[in-house]
Amino acid sequence: MRLRIPRGVFLVGGVTAVNLAGAGVAFAKDLAFAAYFGTTRAADLLNTAYLLPETIGYNLIAAVVSVAAVPALSRLWSQGCYPAFASMARRLAIHSSAALAAVALVLWAGGEGVFRMLGQGAPGDGSDYRAWAVLYWPLLAALPIFPIFAAYTAALAAAGSFYAAAAAPLLPNAMMLAAVIGCGLLNVDRTTGAVVYAGAILVGVVAMAGLLRYRCLYLMSLAATRRPTRSSARGAASDMVTQQSVREREADGRTHPPIETSAQPSVREHEAADQAHPRIETMSQSPIGEREAADQAHPSIETSAQPPVRIRGAAGQPHPRIETMVQSPIREREAAGQAYPPIQTANRAFAPVPEQSLHASAATREGLRAVYSGMAPLLLLTLCMQAGYAFERAVAANLASGTVTALGYAYRVAQFPNWVFVSAVTAVLLPSLSRQTDGPGLRGSAAGERARAEVLRALLGTLAVLLPAAALLFALRGFVIELLFGRGAFGAGSVRMTADLLAGYSLGVVGQAVSAIGLRYFLAIGRLRDCVLIYAVAAAFTMGFDLLLVPRYGAPALGYGSCAGWTLNALLIGWLLVRKRGKTIEGGAGAWKTVF
């Protein structure tokens, strides 16, 4: 029997390779940064200046927008509503960028206060503040650019262009790497090098957003020429119905008037014994309604493109001649002795709004409402995670010297499988699930089971990769930390402290992966309220775990507390996933059987 590998496996593998390349460039950038700046004052000022723009613009708003917009955009793309798709991506980018531009103005106005708030102390003679401000202003200018990058990242993911969306962060990291290597080779002083590095961040973010927008516009141009729109499909169906009506009338023995046209839908008329049919000359004309009156003559209608016009006059009264290029339907008038005034127009203000434009505008508004309604719970959920991370670092700050730095290194090493592999799975999974859903619910029970089965297959495949990876990282944690960081001032004590923290964090990545995949399912069906509650409970549980066990077991308890919290989060998400309207599907066995 020939083994058939699903196409999604190759797609996830390709995106994983792109993520791996991005992670390699980012890691090389961090190593070059550490070699050039070290622990100097210039490094502290640069990291402090970039803290708020990165936290607010990239880690919070961009992360939420790039995920929350995918379901609505995926539905529009799969339905062929390309004008609405492009309009929604553009408006989302404009709205979110304008909101962060206002935030940037507030942060710019409070420059010195922000400098003190970030722990840099009083400016003193002002030299440190001036050096920090030179770095802060260009980095603050990048704040409104992050949501533009996020909006078009979501658009590309919805359109199936996963490689471009995954490769976008390579550009700013590559520019930062080139800037720090260039400054090192040219022996540029670190104060000037910090300014060059900040400029590289701004240029990289702008270039990243611009390239993503260009790629999205290119896909739109291809889609417009290769795939029919929904309106054209409706038009083709309407033509089929009209032709069927003509055949039925011919079968009944009724004749049709002579029609001279190049491309014209059918004309339906009743035959009366004493009623003559006018000659209709047109290039493209919609069906004309029936007229049956013994003494009523039909007007001559000469037009190039005209929607249906229904005119009925009084008995014995001739109809005027109507000359028009584009004319909206005229209401019926039936009043004895009343004549119709002549109407002459050439596609001026009376031209009707195309149905496709109205449909695109309505679809855009509906999609934006869905995105903004989903952003609020997703933002709360992200804040719960960020609160847990901040609490861990606050606890670590009260422990032995170097614990905060060791915690940061351990966390980043543990997250490597999630950043490279799990992010690829979720990037491909979310658009696929969104196309099977319709707004706040599933299209049907069968679609619901298919979507649930797809999530469970993704979970099984992810666990098959992550469980061995987590076990291997746990067993070799000391060797990994020694290999990556064990040089210079990073001595044996630092290696041991970081490895102890990595023990818990390495096991917690499994719960993080399960939670992230399950969250995409509920995001696709628009039910995030229960997920917010679960994330809040898990964050509170982690904080309580740290408060109880850190005083007894020290810094390693922080890693195990994170593992315990994410494991609880994954269990609750899994229970919610197999639950159907308050009832478990045959104890969960029914849902798991659909996987096979």
Coordinates of C-alpha atoms in Angstrom, one line a residue:
M1 CA 0.0 0.0 0.0
R2 CA 1.4 3.3 -1.1
L3 CA 1.9 5.8 1.8
R4 CA 0.2 9.1 1.1
I5 CA 1.7 12.1 2.9
P6 CA -0.8 15.0 3.3
R7 CA 0.1 18.3 1.6
G8 CA -0.1 20.1 4.9
V9 CA 2.9 18.2 6.2
F10 CA 5.1 19.7 3.4
L11 CA 3.6 23.1 4.0
V12 CA 4.3 23.0 7.7
G13 CA 7.8 21.7 7.0
G14 CA 8.5 24.5 4.6
V15 CA 7.3 27.2 7.0
T16 CA 9.3 25.5 9.7
A17 CA 12.4 25.8 7.6
V18 CA 11.8 29.5 7.0
N19 CA 11.2 30.0 10.8
L20 CA 14.5 28.1 11.4
A21 CA 16.3 30.5 9.1
G22 CA 14.8 33.5 10.9
A23 CA 15.7 32.1 14.3
G24 CA 19.3 31.6 13.1
V25 CA 19.6 35.2 11.9
A26 CA 18.1 36.5 15.1
F27 CA 20.4 34.4 17.2
A28 CA 23.4 35.6 15.2
K29 CA 22.2 39.1 15.7
D30 CA 22.1 38.6 19.5
L31 CA 25.6 37.2 19.5
A32 CA 27.0 40.0 17.4
F33 CA 25.1 42.6 19.7
A34 CA 26.6 41.0 22.8
A35 CA 30.1 41.0 21.3
Y36 CA 30.0 44.6 20.2
F37 CA 28.0 46.4 23.0
G38 CA 28.7 44.0 25.9
T39 CA 27.2 45.4 29.1
T40 CA 28.1 49.1 28.4
R41 CA 25.9 52.1 29.1
A42 CA 25.1 52.4 25.4
A43 CA 23.6 48.9 25.5
D44 CA 21.4 49.7 28.5
L45 CA 20.2 53.0 26.8
L46 CA 19.5 51.2 23.5
N47 CA 17.6 48.3 25.2
T48 CA 15.6 50.8 27.3
A49 CA 14.7 53.0 24.4
Y50 CA 13.4 50.0 22.4
L51 CA 11.5 48.4 25.3
L52 CA 8.2 50.3 25.0
P53 CA 8.0 50.3 21.2
E54 CA 8.7 46.6 21.0
T55 CA 6.4 45.6 23.9
I56 CA 3.4 47.7 22.8
G57 CA 3.9 47.6 19.1
Y58 CA 5.2 44.2 18.4
N59 CA 4.6 41.9 21.3
L60 CA 1.1 43.1 22.1
I61 CA -0.8 44.9 19.3
A62 CA 1.0 43.3 16.3
A63 CA 0.7 39.9 17.9
V64 CA -3.1 40.3 18.4
V65 CA -3.9 41.9 15.0
S66 CA -1.9 39.3 13.1
V67 CA -4.0 36.5 14.7
A68 CA -7.4 38.1 15.2
A69 CA -7.8 39.2 11.6
V70 CA -7.0 35.8 10.0
P71 CA -10.5 34.2 10.4
A72 CA -12.5 37.0 8.7
L73 CA -9.9 37.5 6.0
S74 CA -9.8 33.8 5.3
R75 CA -13.5 33.7 4.8
L76 CA -13.5 36.6 2.4
W77 CA -10.6 35.1 0.4
S78 CA -12.2 31.6 0.1
Q79 CA -15.5 33.2 -1.0
G80 CA -13.8 35.2 -3.8
C81 CA -14.7 38.6 -2.3
Y82 CA -11.3 40.1 -3.3
P83 CA -12.4 43.8 -3.2
A84 CA -13.7 43.3 0.3
F85 CA -10.6 41.4 1.2
A86 CA -8.2 44.2 0.1
S87 CA -10.4 46.9 1.6
M88 CA -10.5 45.1 5.0
A89 CA -6.8 44.6 5.1
R90 CA -6.2 48.3 4.2
R91 CA -8.7 49.6 6.7
L92 CA -7.4 47.4 9.5
A93 CA -3.9 48.6 8.8
I94 CA -5.0 52.3 8.8
H95 CA -7.1 52.0 12.0
S96 CA -4.6 50.2 14.1
S97 CA -1.7 52.3 12.8
A98 CA -3.6 55.5 13.6
A99 CA -4.3 54.2 17.2
L100 CA -0.6 53.5 17.8
A101 CA 0.4 56.8 16.3
A102 CA -1.7 58.4 19.0
V103 CA 0.0 56.3 21.6
A104 CA 3.4 57.3 20.1
L105 CA 2.5 61.0 20.5
V106 CA 1.6 60.5 24.1
L107 CA 4.9 58.6 24.7
W108 CA 6.8 61.3 22.9
A109 CA 5.2 64.1 25.0
G110 CA 6.3 62.4 28.2
G111 CA 9.8 61.7 27.1
E112 CA 11.7 62.7 30.3
G113 CA 9.0 61.1 32.5
V114 CA 9.3 57.9 30.5
F115 CA 13.0 58.0 30.9
R116 CA 12.6 58.1 34.7
M117 CA 9.8 55.5 34.7
L118 CA 12.1 52.9 32.9
G119 CA 14.5 53.0 35.8
Q120 CA 17.2 55.3 34.4
G121 CA 17.0 57.7 37.3
A122 CA 17.2 61.5 37.2
P123 CA 18.8 62.9 34.1
G124 CA 21.4 64.7 36.1
D125 CA 23.4 66.9 33.7
G126 CA 21.2 65.7 30.9
S127 CA 23.9 63.8 29.0
D128 CA 22.3 60.4 29.5
Y129 CA 18.8 61.7 28.7
R130 CA 20.0 63.3 25.5
A131 CA 21.8 60.1 24.4
W132 CA 18.7 58.1 25.2
A133 CA 16.3 60.5 23.4
V134 CA 18.4 60.3 20.2
L135 CA 17.7 56.5 20.3
Y136 CA 14.1 56.8 21.5
W137 CA 12.6 59.1 18.8
P138 CA 13.4 56.9 15.8
L139 CA 12.4 53.8 17.6
L140 CA 9.2 55.4 18.7
A141 CA 8.5 56.3 15.0
A142 CA 8.4 52.5 14.3
L143 CA 5.5 52.0 16.7
P144 CA 2.7 52.8 14.2
I145 CA 4.4 50.6 11.5
F146 CA 4.1 47.4 13.5
P147 CA 0.3 47.1 13.0
I148 CA 0.7 47.6 9.3
F149 CA 3.1 44.7 9.2
A150 CA 0.6 42.7 11.3
A151 CA -2.4 43.4 9.1
Y152 CA -0.7 42.4 5.9
T153 CA 0.8 39.3 7.6
A154 CA -2.7 38.2 8.5
A155 CA -3.8 38.9 4.9
L156 CA -1.0 36.8 3.4
A157 CA -1.7 34.0 5.8
A158 CA -5.4 34.1 4.9
A159 CA -4.5 34.0 1.2
G160 CA -2.2 31.0 1.7
S161 CA 1.1 32.9 1.2
F162 CA 2.7 31.4 4.4
Y163 CA 6.3 31.6 3.3
A164 CA 6.2 35.4 2.7
A165 CA 4.5 36.0 6.1
A166 CA 7.1 33.8 7.9
A167 CA 10.1 35.3 6.1
A168 CA 9.1 38.9 6.8
P169 CA 10.9 39.2 10.2
L170 CA 14.1 38.1 8.5
L171 CA 14.5 41.6 7.0
P172 CA 14.8 43.7 10.2
N173 CA 16.9 41.1 11.9
A174 CA 19.3 41.0 8.9
M175 CA 19.5 44.8 8.9
M176 CA 20.3 44.9 12.6
L177 CA 22.9 42.2 12.1
A178 CA 24.5 44.1 9.2
A179 CA 24.5 47.3 11.3
V180 CA 26.3 45.8 14.3
I181 CA 28.8 43.9 12.2
G182 CA 29.5 47.0 10.1
C183 CA 30.0 49.2 13.2
G184 CA 32.4 46.5 14.7
L185 CA 34.5 46.2 11.5
L186 CA 34.7 50.0 11.2
N187 CA 35.6 50.5 14.9
V188 CA 32.7 52.9 15.4
D189 CA 32.3 54.1 19.0
R190 CA 29.4 52.4 20.8
T191 CA 27.4 55.6 21.3
T192 CA 27.3 56.3 17.5
G193 CA 26.9 52.5 16.9
A194 CA 23.7 52.6 19.1
V195 CA 22.3 55.4 16.9
V196 CA 23.1 53.3 13.7
Y197 CA 21.5 50.2 15.3
A198 CA 18.3 52.2 16.1
G199 CA 18.1 53.5 12.6
A200 CA 18.5 50.0 11.2
I201 CA 15.6 48.8 13.3
L202 CA 13.4 51.6 11.9
V203 CA 14.4 51.0 8.3
G204 CA 14.0 47.3 8.7
V205 CA 10.4 47.6 10.1
V206 CA 9.4 50.0 7.4
A207 CA 10.8 47.8 4.7
M208 CA 9.2 44.7 6.2
A209 CA 5.7 46.3 6.2
G210 CA 6.2 47.7 2.7
L211 CA 7.3 44.4 1.2
L212 CA 4.3 42.6 2.8
R213 CA 1.9 45.1 1.4
Y214 CA 3.5 44.8 -2.1
R215 CA 3.2 41.0 -1.9
C216 CA -0.5 41.3 -0.8
L217 CA -1.3 43.6 -3.8
Y218 CA 0.5 41.2 -6.1
L219 CA -1.6 38.3 -4.9
M220 CA -4.8 40.4 -5.4
S221 CA -3.8 41.1 -9.0
L222 CA -3.3 37.4 -9.7
A223 CA -6.6 36.4 -8.0
A224 CA -8.6 39.0 -10.0
T225 CA -7.4 37.4 -13.3
R226 CA -7.5 33.8 -12.4
R227 CA -10.6 33.2 -10.2
P228 CA -14.2 34.4 -10.8
T229 CA -16.0 36.5 -8.3
R230 CA -19.2 35.6 -6.5
S231 CA -21.1 38.2 -8.4
S232 CA -20.1 36.7 -11.8
A233 CA -21.1 33.3 -10.5
R234 CA -24.5 34.6 -9.5
G235 CA -24.8 36.2 -12.9
A236 CA -24.1 33.0 -14.7
A237 CA -26.7 31.2 -12.5
S238 CA -29.2 33.9 -13.4
D239 CA -28.6 33.4 -17.1
M240 CA -29.2 29.7 -16.8
V241 CA -32.5 30.3 -15.0
T242 CA -33.6 32.7 -17.7
Q243 CA -32.7 30.4 -20.5
Q244 CA -34.6 27.6 -18.8
S245 CA -37.6 29.9 -18.7
V246 CA -37.3 30.6 -22.4
R247 CA -37.3 26.9 -23.2
E248 CA -40.3 26.3 -21.0
R249 CA -42.2 29.0 -22.9
E250 CA -41.2 27.6 -26.3
A251 CA -42.5 24.2 -25.1
D252 CA -45.9 25.7 -24.3
G253 CA -46.2 27.0 -27.9
R254 CA -45.6 30.7 -27.1
T255 CA -43.5 32.7 -29.4
H256 CA -41.0 35.4 -28.6
P257 CA -40.6 38.7 -30.3
P258 CA -37.7 39.3 -32.6
I259 CA -34.6 40.4 -30.6
E260 CA -31.6 42.0 -32.2
T261 CA -28.7 42.1 -29.8
S262 CA -25.1 41.1 -29.3
A263 CA -25.2 39.9 -25.7
Q264 CA -28.7 40.1 -24.1
P265 CA -30.6 38.0 -21.5
S266 CA -34.0 36.6 -22.5
V267 CA -37.1 38.8 -22.8
R268 CA -40.3 37.5 -21.4
E269 CA -43.5 38.6 -23.1
H270 CA -47.1 37.3 -23.3
E271 CA -48.6 37.1 -26.8
A272 CA -52.0 38.9 -27.2
A273 CA -54.1 38.6 -30.3
D274 CA -54.3 42.3 -31.0
Q275 CA -51.0 43.4 -29.4
A276 CA -47.9 44.2 -31.5
H277 CA -44.4 43.8 -30.2
P278 CA -41.9 46.6 -30.7
R279 CA -38.5 46.1 -32.2
I280 CA -35.9 46.1 -29.4
E281 CA -32.4 47.3 -30.4
T282 CA -29.8 46.9 -27.6
M283 CA -26.3 45.8 -26.9
S284 CA -27.0 44.4 -23.4
Q285 CA -30.4 44.5 -21.8
S286 CA -32.0 42.8 -18.8
P287 CA -35.4 41.1 -19.1
I288 CA -38.5 43.3 -19.8
G289 CA -41.6 42.5 -17.9
E290 CA -44.8 41.3 -19.5
R291 CA -47.3 43.7 -21.0
E292 CA -50.8 42.7 -21.9
A293 CA -53.2 45.4 -22.9
A294 CA -55.3 45.3 -26.0
D295 CA -54.9 49.0 -26.9
Q296 CA -51.5 49.6 -25.4
A297 CA -48.4 50.2 -27.7
H298 CA -44.9 49.5 -26.6
P299 CA -42.3 52.2 -26.7
S300 CA -39.1 51.9 -28.6
I301 CA -36.2 51.5 -26.3
E302 CA -32.7 52.3 -27.5
T303 CA -29.9 51.8 -25.0
S304 CA -26.4 50.4 -24.6
A305 CA -26.7 49.0 -21.1
Q306 CA -29.9 49.3 -19.1
P307 CA -31.3 47.6 -16.0
P308 CA -34.9 46.4 -16.2
V309 CA -37.5 49.2 -16.9
R310 CA -41.1 48.4 -16.3
I311 CA -43.6 50.9 -17.7
R312 CA -47.4 50.5 -17.8
G313 CA -49.6 53.2 -19.1
A314 CA -53.2 53.9 -19.0
A315 CA -55.6 52.4 -21.6
G316 CA -55.4 54.3 -24.9
Q317 CA -52.4 56.3 -23.9
P318 CA -49.1 56.0 -25.9
H319 CA -45.8 55.7 -24.0
P320 CA -43.1 58.3 -24.6
R321 CA -39.8 57.4 -26.1
I322 CA -37.1 56.9 -23.5
E323 CA -33.5 57.5 -24.5
T324 CA -30.9 56.7 -21.9
M325 CA -27.5 55.1 -21.4
V326 CA -27.8 53.9 -17.8
Q327 CA -31.2 54.2 -16.0
S328 CA -32.5 53.0 -12.7
P329 CA -35.8 51.1 -12.6
I330 CA -38.9 53.4 -12.9
R331 CA -41.8 52.9 -10.6
E332 CA -45.1 52.0 -12.2
R333 CA -47.6 54.7 -12.8
E334 CA -51.3 54.1 -13.4
A335 CA -53.4 57.2 -13.5
A336 CA -55.8 58.0 -16.3
G337 CA -54.7 61.0 -18.4
Q338 CA -51.2 61.2 -17.0
A339 CA -48.3 61.3 -19.4
Y340 CA -44.7 60.3 -18.8
P341 CA -42.1 63.0 -19.2
P342 CA -39.2 62.3 -21.5
I343 CA -36.1 61.2 -19.6
Q344 CA -32.7 61.9 -21.2
T345 CA -29.5 61.1 -19.3
A346 CA -26.0 59.9 -20.1
N347 CA -24.7 58.1 -17.0
R348 CA -24.6 61.1 -14.7
A349 CA -25.6 61.2 -11.0
F350 CA -28.5 58.8 -11.6
A351 CA -26.2 55.8 -12.3
P352 CA -26.9 53.0 -9.8
V353 CA -24.2 51.7 -7.4
P354 CA -22.9 48.4 -8.7
E355 CA -24.1 45.4 -6.7
Q356 CA -20.6 44.1 -6.4
S357 CA -19.4 47.4 -4.7
L358 CA -22.3 47.3 -2.2
H359 CA -21.5 43.6 -1.4
A360 CA -17.8 44.4 -1.0
S361 CA -18.6 47.3 1.3
A362 CA -21.0 45.3 3.5
A363 CA -18.5 42.4 3.7
T364 CA -15.7 44.7 4.7
R365 CA -17.8 46.3 7.5
E366 CA -18.9 42.8 8.7
G367 CA -15.3 41.5 8.7
L368 CA -14.0 44.5 10.6
R369 CA -16.7 44.1 13.2
A370 CA -15.7 40.5 13.6
V371 CA -12.0 41.4 14.0
Y372 CA -12.6 44.1 16.5
S373 CA -15.0 42.0 18.6
G374 CA -12.4 39.2 18.6
M375 CA -9.5 41.5 19.4
A376 CA -10.8 42.4 22.9
P377 CA -10.7 38.9 24.4
L378 CA -7.5 38.1 22.6
L379 CA -5.9 41.2 24.0
L380 CA -7.0 40.2 27.5
L381 CA -5.7 36.7 26.9
T382 CA -2.3 38.1 25.8
L383 CA -2.2 40.4 28.9
C384 CA -2.7 37.4 31.1
M385 CA 0.3 35.7 29.6
Q386 CA 2.4 38.9 29.8
A387 CA 1.4 39.3 33.4
G388 CA 2.6 35.8 34.2
Y389 CA 6.0 36.6 32.6
A390 CA 6.3 39.9 34.4
F391 CA 5.5 38.2 37.7
E392 CA 8.2 35.6 37.2
R393 CA 10.8 38.2 36.5
A394 CA 9.7 40.2 39.5
V395 CA 10.2 37.2 41.7
A396 CA 13.6 36.5 40.1
A397 CA 14.7 40.0 40.8
N398 CA 14.5 39.3 44.5
L399 CA 16.7 36.2 44.3
A400 CA 20.4 35.8 43.8
S401 CA 22.3 38.2 41.5
G402 CA 22.1 37.1 37.9
T403 CA 18.8 35.2 38.2
V404 CA 16.9 37.5 35.9
T405 CA 19.5 37.1 33.2
A406 CA 19.6 33.3 33.6
L407 CA 15.8 33.2 33.5
G408 CA 15.8 35.1 30.2
Y409 CA 18.3 32.8 28.6
A410 CA 16.5 29.6 29.8
Y411 CA 13.2 30.9 28.6
R412 CA 14.5 31.7 25.1
V413 CA 16.2 28.3 24.7
A414 CA 13.1 26.5 25.8
Q415 CA 10.9 28.5 23.4
F416 CA 13.0 27.5 20.4
P417 CA 10.7 24.5 19.4
N418 CA 7.6 26.6 19.7
W419 CA 9.0 29.5 17.7
V420 CA 10.2 27.3 14.9
F421 CA 7.8 24.4 14.7
V422 CA 4.6 25.2 16.6
S423 CA 4.3 28.7 15.1
A424 CA 4.4 27.0 11.6
V425 CA 1.6 24.6 12.6
T426 CA -0.6 27.4 14.0
A427 CA 0.0 29.6 11.0
V428 CA -1.2 27.0 8.6
L429 CA -4.0 25.7 10.8
L430 CA -5.9 28.9 11.6
P431 CA -6.8 29.8 7.9
S432 CA -7.8 26.3 7.2
L433 CA -10.2 26.2 10.3
S434 CA -11.5 29.7 9.5
R435 CA -12.7 28.6 6.0
Q436 CA -14.8 25.8 7.6
T437 CA -16.6 28.2 9.9
D438 CA -19.1 30.9 9.2
G439 CA -18.9 33.8 11.7
P440 CA -19.6 33.0 15.3
G441 CA -20.5 29.4 14.7
L442 CA -19.8 26.3 12.6
R443 CA -21.6 25.8 9.3
G444 CA -23.0 22.6 10.5
S445 CA -22.4 19.6 12.7
A446 CA -20.4 17.8 9.9
A447 CA -18.2 20.9 9.4
G448 CA -17.8 21.1 13.2
E449 CA -16.6 17.5 13.4
R450 CA -14.2 18.0 10.5
A451 CA -12.7 21.1 12.1
R452 CA -12.4 19.4 15.4
A453 CA -10.8 16.4 13.8
E454 CA -8.3 18.6 12.0
V455 CA -7.3 20.3 15.3
L456 CA -6.8 16.9 17.0
R457 CA -4.7 15.6 14.1
A458 CA -2.6 18.8 14.5
L459 CA -2.3 18.1 18.2
L460 CA -1.2 14.5 17.7
G461 CA 1.4 15.5 15.1
T462 CA 2.7 18.3 17.3
L463 CA 3.0 16.1 20.3
A464 CA 4.8 13.5 18.3
V465 CA 7.5 16.0 17.6
L466 CA 7.5 18.1 20.9
L467 CA 7.5 15.3 23.4
P468 CA 10.8 13.8 22.3
A469 CA 12.3 17.3 21.8
A470 CA 11.2 18.3 25.3
A471 CA 12.6 15.1 26.9
L472 CA 15.9 15.6 25.0
L473 CA 16.2 19.2 26.0
F474 CA 15.5 18.3 29.6
A475 CA 18.2 15.6 29.6
L476 CA 20.8 17.6 27.9
R477 CA 20.1 21.0 29.4
G478 CA 23.5 21.4 31.0
F479 CA 25.3 20.6 27.8
V480 CA 23.1 22.9 25.7
I481 CA 23.6 25.9 28.0
E482 CA 27.4 25.2 28.1
L483 CA 27.6 25.0 24.4
L484 CA 25.6 28.2 23.7
F485 CA 26.7 30.5 26.4
G486 CA 29.6 28.9 28.4
R487 CA 32.3 31.4 27.6
G488 CA 33.7 34.7 28.9
A489 CA 32.0 36.0 32.0
F490 CA 29.3 33.2 31.7
G491 CA 31.0 30.8 34.1
A492 CA 30.1 27.5 35.7
G493 CA 27.8 29.0 38.2
S494 CA 25.9 30.8 35.5
V495 CA 25.6 27.6 33.5
R496 CA 24.3 25.7 36.4
M497 CA 21.7 28.3 37.4
T498 CA 20.4 28.6 33.8
A499 CA 20.3 24.8 33.4
D500 CA 18.3 24.5 36.6
L501 CA 15.7 27.0 35.3
L502 CA 15.7 25.3 31.9
A503 CA 14.6 22.0 33.5
G504 CA 11.1 23.3 34.1
Y505 CA 10.8 25.5 31.1
S506 CA 11.8 22.7 28.7
L507 CA 8.9 20.5 29.9
G508 CA 6.4 23.4 29.8
V509 CA 6.7 23.9 26.0
V510 CA 4.3 20.9 25.5
G511 CA 1.5 22.6 27.4
Q512 CA 2.2 25.8 25.6
A513 CA 1.9 24.1 22.2
V514 CA -1.4 22.3 23.1
S515 CA -2.8 25.6 24.3
A516 CA -1.7 27.5 21.2
I517 CA -3.3 25.0 18.8
G518 CA -6.5 24.7 20.8
L519 CA -6.8 28.4 20.9
R520 CA -6.8 28.6 17.1
Y521 CA -9.9 26.5 17.0
F522 CA -11.8 28.7 19.3
L523 CA -10.6 31.8 17.6
A524 CA -11.8 30.4 14.2
I525 CA -15.3 29.8 15.6
G526 CA -15.4 33.1 17.5
R527 CA -15.6 31.7 21.1
L528 CA -12.8 33.1 23.1
R529 CA -14.6 34.0 26.3
D530 CA -14.0 30.6 27.9
C531 CA -10.4 30.7 26.7
V532 CA -9.8 34.0 28.5
L533 CA -11.1 32.6 31.7
I534 CA -8.8 29.5 31.3
Y535 CA -5.7 31.6 30.7
A536 CA -6.5 33.8 33.7
V537 CA -7.0 30.8 36.0
A538 CA -3.7 29.2 34.7
A539 CA -1.8 32.5 35.2
A540 CA -3.1 32.8 38.8
F541 CA -2.2 29.2 39.5
T542 CA 1.4 29.8 38.2
M543 CA 1.7 32.9 40.5
G544 CA 0.5 30.9 43.5
F545 CA 2.8 28.1 42.7
D546 CA 5.8 30.5 42.6
L547 CA 4.9 32.2 45.8
L548 CA 4.6 28.9 47.6
L549 CA 7.6 27.0 46.3
V550 CA 10.2 29.6 45.3
P551 CA 11.0 30.4 49.0
R552 CA 11.7 26.7 49.7
Y553 CA 13.3 25.5 46.4
G554 CA 14.8 28.7 45.0
A555 CA 15.0 29.8 41.4
P556 CA 14.4 26.3 39.7
A557 CA 10.8 26.5 41.1
L558 CA 10.1 29.3 38.6
G559 CA 10.6 26.9 35.7
Y560 CA 8.5 24.2 37.3
G561 CA 5.8 26.7 38.1
S562 CA 5.6 27.7 34.5
C563 CA 5.4 24.0 33.5
A564 CA 2.6 23.4 36.0
G565 CA 0.6 26.5 34.8
W566 CA 0.9 25.6 31.1
T567 CA 0.0 22.0 31.8
L568 CA -3.2 23.1 33.6
N569 CA -3.9 25.5 30.8
A570 CA -3.5 22.7 28.2
L571 CA -5.8 20.3 30.1
L572 CA -8.5 22.9 30.4
I573 CA -8.2 23.8 26.7
G574 CA -8.3 20.1 25.7
W575 CA -11.4 19.6 27.9
L576 CA -13.1 22.6 26.3
L577 CA -12.1 21.3 22.8
V578 CA -13.9 17.9 23.2
R579 CA -16.9 19.5 24.9
K580 CA -20.0 20.2 22.8
R581 CA -22.5 22.7 24.1
G582 CA -21.9 21.9 27.7
K583 CA -21.7 18.1 27.2
T584 CA -18.6 16.0 26.6
I585 CA -18.8 14.0 23.3
E586 CA -19.0 10.5 24.6
G587 CA -16.5 11.3 27.2
G588 CA -14.1 12.7 24.6
A589 CA -13.8 9.3 22.9
G590 CA -16.0 10.3 20.0
A591 CA -13.9 13.3 19.2
W592 CA -10.7 11.3 19.3
K593 CA -12.1 8.6 17.0
T594 CA -12.7 11.2 14.3
V595 CA -9.0 11.6 14.0
F596 CA -8.6 8.1 12.7

